[in-house]
Amino acid sequence: DEAVEFIKGGTETAVKRMTEEMLAASDALEFEKAAKLRDRIEAVKKIQENENELNFKILNTKIIEDKCAIIVE
């Protein structure tokens, strides 16, 4: 379910839901569950950061390729 949600709704939706679950677990004194959710949240955020960095590199590469193509023409 979480994987499908992540793919359909993106990281923002998944992080928001997991954060709510983490806070509820903490309020219920379920600290191990809250810690697992915290770790999942951190992992999802790290994936998003890596994806953003990759997209930035791809965009920069495309811009450089376009500029080189213009110079060669």
Steps between C-alpha positions, in 0.01 A plus 500: 500500500777745590687434177188560291426818694858616450481445124152652456516787746868576511721549797307791649186293554693202634706713741191682626317174572801336663561809713142488625539128576832564676349769723202278582732211587705727721187629677399137556844433648582264210853632470642214295228548238559876505875447452442268202272759342758771566761290322266442206430873476873572491549235230222642284641851536846373404357332190331827406823696549689253280229520235508880505879497467481257207233710327719809545800322348291378207366852440850649511628235260214573260571875513870443433420262212261756348758778526769279344266409216437870430873576497574209264227602256 
